[in-house]
Amino acid sequence: TGLIEWIYINEGRGTPHPFEQFGAPWIDADDLKKLIDSFNLPYIKIHTPTYTPVSGLYAHEKCNGIFLEITHRAKLKSVEMGIMHLKALWLVYHEKIEERFYETVANPKGANQLDKLLGIPGALARIKMQESIETDLQENWKNAIRDFLLYWYCWRGKVYFNIFFATKTRRH
């Protein structure tokens, strides 16, 4: 639920389950659950709790929301899941979704937080248009840094890279 912190929805802060649930007083959790279930996201079970955060956004207000029970952490694609939750929220509650300026060390002004979290300029516009957003960058990343690494090695048929850079310029 970390991707939700840039909008006015409680991401479970102020509860015993931070980042495992999200909600707001105006959410109809049953309708939202039906939509999210239709995405057939693997490795999660969705529950619809009502909770009252003791701190954070909507402190001391009853929130209706979604609780995410993860059934296989190692296989879950959490960023993809977060994007699908944002798309569902936008489809159902676009008139209520507003950017929350969330100030951090990496983003002192707090603007365009979703772009920063995903590393993709214009991420909000893509969510609004229900466009796909690439989330599985592992192979692209490995190929992009290969020339900068001092060495790489194989073990049991898998290629592993060290984390040390050989030079600041690309080797040819």
PDB file of C-alpha atoms in Angstrom:
ATOM      1  CA  THR A   1       0.000   0.000   0.000  1.00  0.00           C
ATOM      2  CA  GLY A   2       3.036   2.278  -0.067  1.00  0.00           C
ATOM      3  CA  LEU A   3       2.014   3.589  -3.496  1.00  0.00           C
ATOM      4  CA  ILE A   4      -1.198   4.926  -1.977  1.00  0.00           C
ATOM      5  CA  GLU A   5       0.535   7.391   0.359  1.00  0.00           C
ATOM      6  CA  TRP A   6       0.435  10.131  -2.284  1.00  0.00           C
ATOM      7  CA  ILE A   7      -3.399  10.370  -2.188  1.00  0.00           C
ATOM      8  CA  TYR A   8      -5.899  11.019   0.596  1.00  0.00           C
ATOM      9  CA  ILE A   9      -6.385   7.405   1.599  1.00  0.00           C
ATOM     10  CA  ASN A  10      -5.113   5.952   4.856  1.00  0.00           C
ATOM     11  CA  GLU A  11      -2.460   3.318   4.140  1.00  0.00           C
ATOM     12  CA  GLY A  12      -2.922   1.570   7.455  1.00  0.00           C
ATOM     13  CA  ARG A  13      -0.787   3.978   9.469  1.00  0.00           C
ATOM     14  CA  GLY A  14      -2.115   4.416  12.975  1.00  0.00           C
ATOM     15  CA  THR A  15      -3.391   0.826  13.051  1.00  0.00           C
ATOM     16  CA  PRO A  16      -1.849  -2.525  14.006  1.00  0.00           C
ATOM     17  CA  HIS A  17      -1.571  -3.258  10.231  1.00  0.00           C
ATOM     18  CA  PRO A  18       0.324  -0.425   8.519  1.00  0.00           C
ATOM     19  CA  PHE A  19       0.857  -1.032   4.798  1.00  0.00           C
ATOM     20  CA  GLU A  20      -1.303  -4.166   4.919  1.00  0.00           C
ATOM     21  CA  GLN A  21      -4.567  -2.287   4.546  1.00  0.00           C
ATOM     22  CA  PHE A  22      -5.909   0.943   3.127  1.00  0.00           C
ATOM     23  CA  GLY A  23      -9.158   2.813   3.440  1.00  0.00           C
ATOM     24  CA  ALA A  24     -11.119   6.030   3.869  1.00  0.00           C
ATOM     25  CA  PRO A  25     -14.462   7.016   5.375  1.00  0.00           C
ATOM     26  CA  TRP A  26     -16.026   7.384   1.911  1.00  0.00           C
ATOM     27  CA  ILE A  27     -14.944   4.021   0.442  1.00  0.00           C
ATOM     28  CA  ASP A  28     -17.524   1.299  -0.205  1.00  0.00           C
ATOM     29  CA  ALA A  29     -15.201  -1.604   0.565  1.00  0.00           C
ATOM     30  CA  ASP A  30     -17.470  -4.322  -0.870  1.00  0.00           C
ATOM     31  CA  ASP A  31     -17.681  -2.609  -4.274  1.00  0.00           C
ATOM     32  CA  LEU A  32     -13.949  -1.939  -4.327  1.00  0.00           C
ATOM     33  CA  LYS A  33     -13.216  -5.551  -3.357  1.00  0.00           C
ATOM     34  CA  LYS A  34     -15.364  -6.832  -6.256  1.00  0.00           C
ATOM     35  CA  LEU A  35     -13.423  -4.686  -8.710  1.00  0.00           C
ATOM     36  CA  ILE A  36     -10.013  -5.663  -7.319  1.00  0.00           C
ATOM     37  CA  ASP A  37     -11.051  -9.341  -7.286  1.00  0.00           C
ATOM     38  CA  SER A  38     -11.899  -9.040 -11.000  1.00  0.00           C
ATOM     39  CA  PHE A  39      -8.201  -8.290 -11.704  1.00  0.00           C
ATOM     40  CA  ASN A  40      -7.363 -11.852 -10.536  1.00  0.00           C
ATOM     41  CA  LEU A  41      -4.210 -10.750  -8.734  1.00  0.00           C
ATOM     42  CA  PRO A  42      -2.308 -13.819  -7.552  1.00  0.00           C
ATOM     43  CA  TYR A  43      -0.959 -14.448  -4.059  1.00  0.00           C
ATOM     44  CA  ILE A  44      -3.352 -12.187  -2.127  1.00  0.00           C
ATOM     45  CA  LYS A  45      -6.682 -12.617  -0.400  1.00  0.00           C
ATOM     46  CA  ILE A  46      -8.724  -9.485   0.065  1.00  0.00           C
ATOM     47  CA  HIS A  47     -10.779  -8.716   3.162  1.00  0.00           C
ATOM     48  CA  THR A  48     -12.979  -5.682   3.844  1.00  0.00           C
ATOM     49  CA  PRO A  49     -12.385  -4.401   7.378  1.00  0.00           C
ATOM     50  CA  THR A  50     -13.700  -1.305   9.039  1.00  0.00           C
ATOM     51  CA  TYR A  51     -10.995   0.282  11.180  1.00  0.00           C
ATOM     52  CA  THR A  52     -10.249   3.514  13.016  1.00  0.00           C
ATOM     53  CA  PRO A  53      -6.661   4.767  12.858  1.00  0.00           C
ATOM     54  CA  VAL A  54      -5.384   6.337  16.091  1.00  0.00           C
ATOM     55  CA  SER A  55      -2.957   8.590  14.190  1.00  0.00           C
ATOM     56  CA  GLY A  56      -2.194   9.660  10.643  1.00  0.00           C
ATOM     57  CA  LEU A  57      -4.678  10.401   7.913  1.00  0.00           C
ATOM     58  CA  TYR A  58      -8.308  10.047   9.091  1.00  0.00           C
ATOM     59  CA  ALA A  59      -7.194   9.635  12.716  1.00  0.00           C
ATOM     60  CA  HIS A  60     -10.180   8.780  14.932  1.00  0.00           C
ATOM     61  CA  GLU A  61     -12.465   8.413  11.897  1.00  0.00           C
ATOM     62  CA  LYS A  62     -14.027   5.115  10.856  1.00  0.00           C
ATOM     63  CA  CYS A  63     -12.440   3.938   7.601  1.00  0.00           C
ATOM     64  CA  ASN A  64     -13.841   1.309   5.263  1.00  0.00           C
ATOM     65  CA  GLY A  65     -11.119  -0.459   3.430  1.00  0.00           C
ATOM     66  CA  ILE A  66      -9.212  -3.329   1.988  1.00  0.00           C
ATOM     67  CA  PHE A  67      -6.937  -5.630   3.978  1.00  0.00           C
ATOM     68  CA  LEU A  68      -4.382  -7.573   1.923  1.00  0.00           C
ATOM     69  CA  GLU A  69      -3.572 -11.054   3.149  1.00  0.00           C
ATOM     70  CA  ILE A  70      -0.471 -12.123   1.263  1.00  0.00           C
ATOM     71  CA  THR A  71      -0.436 -15.849   0.583  1.00  0.00           C
ATOM     72  CA  HIS A  72       3.028 -16.119  -1.037  1.00  0.00           C
ATOM     73  CA  ARG A  73       5.398 -13.235  -0.305  1.00  0.00           C
ATOM     74  CA  ALA A  74       8.243 -14.516  -2.486  1.00  0.00           C
ATOM     75  CA  LYS A  75       6.086 -14.621  -5.616  1.00  0.00           C
ATOM     76  CA  LEU A  76       3.955 -11.515  -5.060  1.00  0.00           C
ATOM     77  CA  LYS A  77       4.674  -8.647  -7.430  1.00  0.00           C
ATOM     78  CA  SER A  78       3.901  -5.899  -4.954  1.00  0.00           C
ATOM     79  CA  VAL A  79       4.486  -2.914  -7.243  1.00  0.00           C
ATOM     80  CA  GLU A  80       2.200  -4.383  -9.904  1.00  0.00           C
ATOM     81  CA  MET A  81      -0.394  -5.066  -7.202  1.00  0.00           C
ATOM     82  CA  GLY A  82      -0.132  -1.477  -5.912  1.00  0.00           C
ATOM     83  CA  ILE A  83      -0.624  -0.080  -9.397  1.00  0.00           C
ATOM     84  CA  MET A  84      -3.727  -2.217  -9.859  1.00  0.00           C
ATOM     85  CA  HIS A  85      -5.121  -0.931  -6.552  1.00  0.00           C
ATOM     86  CA  LEU A  86      -4.525   2.643  -7.695  1.00  0.00           C
ATOM     87  CA  LYS A  87      -6.262   1.925 -10.995  1.00  0.00           C
ATOM     88  CA  ALA A  88      -9.235   0.432  -9.154  1.00  0.00           C
ATOM     89  CA  LEU A  89      -9.438   3.418  -6.814  1.00  0.00           C
ATOM     90  CA  TRP A  90      -9.297   5.799  -9.772  1.00  0.00           C
ATOM     91  CA  LEU A  91     -12.034   3.913 -11.651  1.00  0.00           C
ATOM     92  CA  VAL A  92     -14.424   4.009  -8.711  1.00  0.00           C
ATOM     93  CA  TYR A  93     -13.446   7.209  -6.868  1.00  0.00           C
ATOM     94  CA  HIS A  94     -11.803   9.518  -9.432  1.00  0.00           C
ATOM     95  CA  GLU A  95     -13.849  12.471  -8.124  1.00  0.00           C
ATOM     96  CA  LYS A  96     -12.357  11.952  -4.633  1.00  0.00           C
ATOM     97  CA  ILE A  97      -8.741  11.168  -5.565  1.00  0.00           C
ATOM     98  CA  GLU A  98      -6.546  14.190  -4.910  1.00  0.00           C
ATOM     99  CA  GLU A  99      -2.786  14.437  -4.694  1.00  0.00           C
ATOM    100  CA  ARG A 100      -1.520  14.548  -1.145  1.00  0.00           C
ATOM    101  CA  PHE A 101       1.729  16.464  -0.861  1.00  0.00           C
ATOM    102  CA  TYR A 102       3.841  13.958   0.992  1.00  0.00           C
ATOM    103  CA  GLU A 103       7.164  15.492   1.988  1.00  0.00           C
ATOM    104  CA  THR A 104      10.163  13.184   2.306  1.00  0.00           C
ATOM    105  CA  VAL A 105      13.925  13.594   2.257  1.00  0.00           C
ATOM    106  CA  ALA A 106      13.956  12.427  -1.369  1.00  0.00           C
ATOM    107  CA  ASN A 107      11.013  14.687  -2.249  1.00  0.00           C
ATOM    108  CA  PRO A 108      11.122  17.766   0.022  1.00  0.00           C
ATOM    109  CA  LYS A 109       8.270  19.552  -1.803  1.00  0.00           C
ATOM    110  CA  GLY A 110       6.093  16.447  -1.701  1.00  0.00           C
ATOM    111  CA  ALA A 111       4.740  16.963  -5.216  1.00  0.00           C
ATOM    112  CA  ASN A 112       4.462  14.208  -7.826  1.00  0.00           C
ATOM    113  CA  GLN A 113       5.143  11.566  -5.200  1.00  0.00           C
ATOM    114  CA  LEU A 114       3.817   8.722  -7.357  1.00  0.00           C
ATOM    115  CA  ASP A 115       6.288   9.617 -10.121  1.00  0.00           C
ATOM    116  CA  LYS A 116       9.090   9.461  -7.563  1.00  0.00           C
ATOM    117  CA  LEU A 117       7.906   6.194  -6.011  1.00  0.00           C
ATOM    118  CA  LEU A 118       7.676   4.467  -9.395  1.00  0.00           C
ATOM    119  CA  GLY A 119      10.550   6.294 -11.088  1.00  0.00           C
ATOM    120  CA  ILE A 120       8.239   7.061 -14.006  1.00  0.00           C
ATOM    121  CA  PRO A 121       7.382  10.640 -15.053  1.00  0.00           C
ATOM    122  CA  GLY A 122       3.662  11.056 -15.696  1.00  0.00           C
ATOM    123  CA  ALA A 123       2.691   7.949 -13.728  1.00  0.00           C
ATOM    124  CA  LEU A 124      -0.559   9.515 -12.516  1.00  0.00           C
ATOM    125  CA  ALA A 125      -1.685  10.318 -16.051  1.00  0.00           C
ATOM    126  CA  ARG A 126      -0.980   6.714 -17.048  1.00  0.00           C
ATOM    127  CA  ILE A 127      -2.996   5.419 -14.084  1.00  0.00           C
ATOM    128  CA  LYS A 128      -5.900   7.711 -14.999  1.00  0.00           C
ATOM    129  CA  MET A 129      -5.842   6.395 -18.568  1.00  0.00           C
ATOM    130  CA  GLN A 130      -5.620   2.799 -17.261  1.00  0.00           C
ATOM    131  CA  GLU A 131      -2.402   2.352 -19.256  1.00  0.00           C
ATOM    132  CA  SER A 132      -0.002  -0.430 -18.401  1.00  0.00           C
ATOM    133  CA  ILE A 133       3.138   0.438 -16.459  1.00  0.00           C
ATOM    134  CA  GLU A 134       6.201  -1.773 -16.747  1.00  0.00           C
ATOM    135  CA  THR A 135       7.053  -3.207 -13.341  1.00  0.00           C
ATOM    136  CA  ASP A 136       9.316  -6.191 -14.039  1.00  0.00           C
ATOM    137  CA  LEU A 137      12.597  -4.467 -14.783  1.00  0.00           C
ATOM    138  CA  GLN A 138      14.990  -7.102 -13.481  1.00  0.00           C
ATOM    139  CA  GLU A 139      16.285  -8.339 -16.856  1.00  0.00           C
ATOM    140  CA  ASN A 140      16.530  -4.829 -18.315  1.00  0.00           C
ATOM    141  CA  TRP A 141      18.408  -3.685 -15.231  1.00  0.00           C
ATOM    142  CA  LYS A 142      20.871  -6.594 -15.370  1.00  0.00           C
ATOM    143  CA  ASN A 143      21.615  -5.878 -19.019  1.00  0.00           C
ATOM    144  CA  ALA A 144      21.926  -2.132 -18.448  1.00  0.00           C
ATOM    145  CA  ILE A 145      24.561  -2.461 -15.706  1.00  0.00           C
ATOM    146  CA  ARG A 146      26.478  -5.457 -17.077  1.00  0.00           C
ATOM    147  CA  ASP A 147      29.191  -3.342 -18.750  1.00  0.00           C
ATOM    148  CA  PHE A 148      29.808  -1.375 -15.566  1.00  0.00           C
ATOM    149  CA  LEU A 149      30.501  -4.360 -13.346  1.00  0.00           C
ATOM    150  CA  LEU A 150      33.955  -5.552 -12.448  1.00  0.00           C
ATOM    151  CA  TYR A 151      32.967  -9.191 -12.852  1.00  0.00           C
ATOM    152  CA  TRP A 152      29.991 -11.496 -13.078  1.00  0.00           C
ATOM    153  CA  TYR A 153      29.735 -15.194 -12.451  1.00  0.00           C
ATOM    154  CA  CYS A 154      27.478 -18.167 -13.050  1.00  0.00           C
ATOM    155  CA  TRP A 155      26.250 -20.589 -10.418  1.00  0.00           C
ATOM    156  CA  ARG A 156      23.832 -23.420 -11.107  1.00  0.00           C
ATOM    157  CA  GLY A 157      22.880 -21.966 -14.464  1.00  0.00           C
ATOM    158  CA  LYS A 158      22.034 -18.493 -13.145  1.00  0.00           C
ATOM    159  CA  VAL A 159      24.054 -15.369 -13.819  1.00  0.00           C
ATOM    160  CA  TYR A 160      24.941 -13.225 -10.807  1.00  0.00           C
ATOM    161  CA  PHE A 161      26.634  -9.850 -10.773  1.00  0.00           C
ATOM    162  CA  ASN A 162      28.743  -8.228  -8.110  1.00  0.00           C
ATOM    163  CA  ILE A 163      27.822  -4.788  -6.835  1.00  0.00           C
ATOM    164  CA  PHE A 164      31.149  -3.108  -7.477  1.00  0.00           C
ATOM    165  CA  PHE A 165      31.631  -0.875 -10.472  1.00  0.00           C
ATOM    166  CA  ALA A 166      34.802  -1.306 -12.508  1.00  0.00           C
ATOM    167  CA  THR A 167      35.013   2.236 -13.861  1.00  0.00           C
ATOM    168  CA  LYS A 168      32.823   5.254 -14.220  1.00  0.00           C
ATOM    169  CA  THR A 169      32.778   4.797 -17.980  1.00  0.00           C
ATOM    170  CA  ARG A 170      31.424   1.942 -20.036  1.00  0.00           C
ATOM    171  CA  ARG A 171      33.830  -0.762 -21.133  1.00  0.00           C
ATOM    172  CA  HIS A 172      33.623  -1.730 -24.775  1.00  0.00           C
TER     173      HIS A 172
END
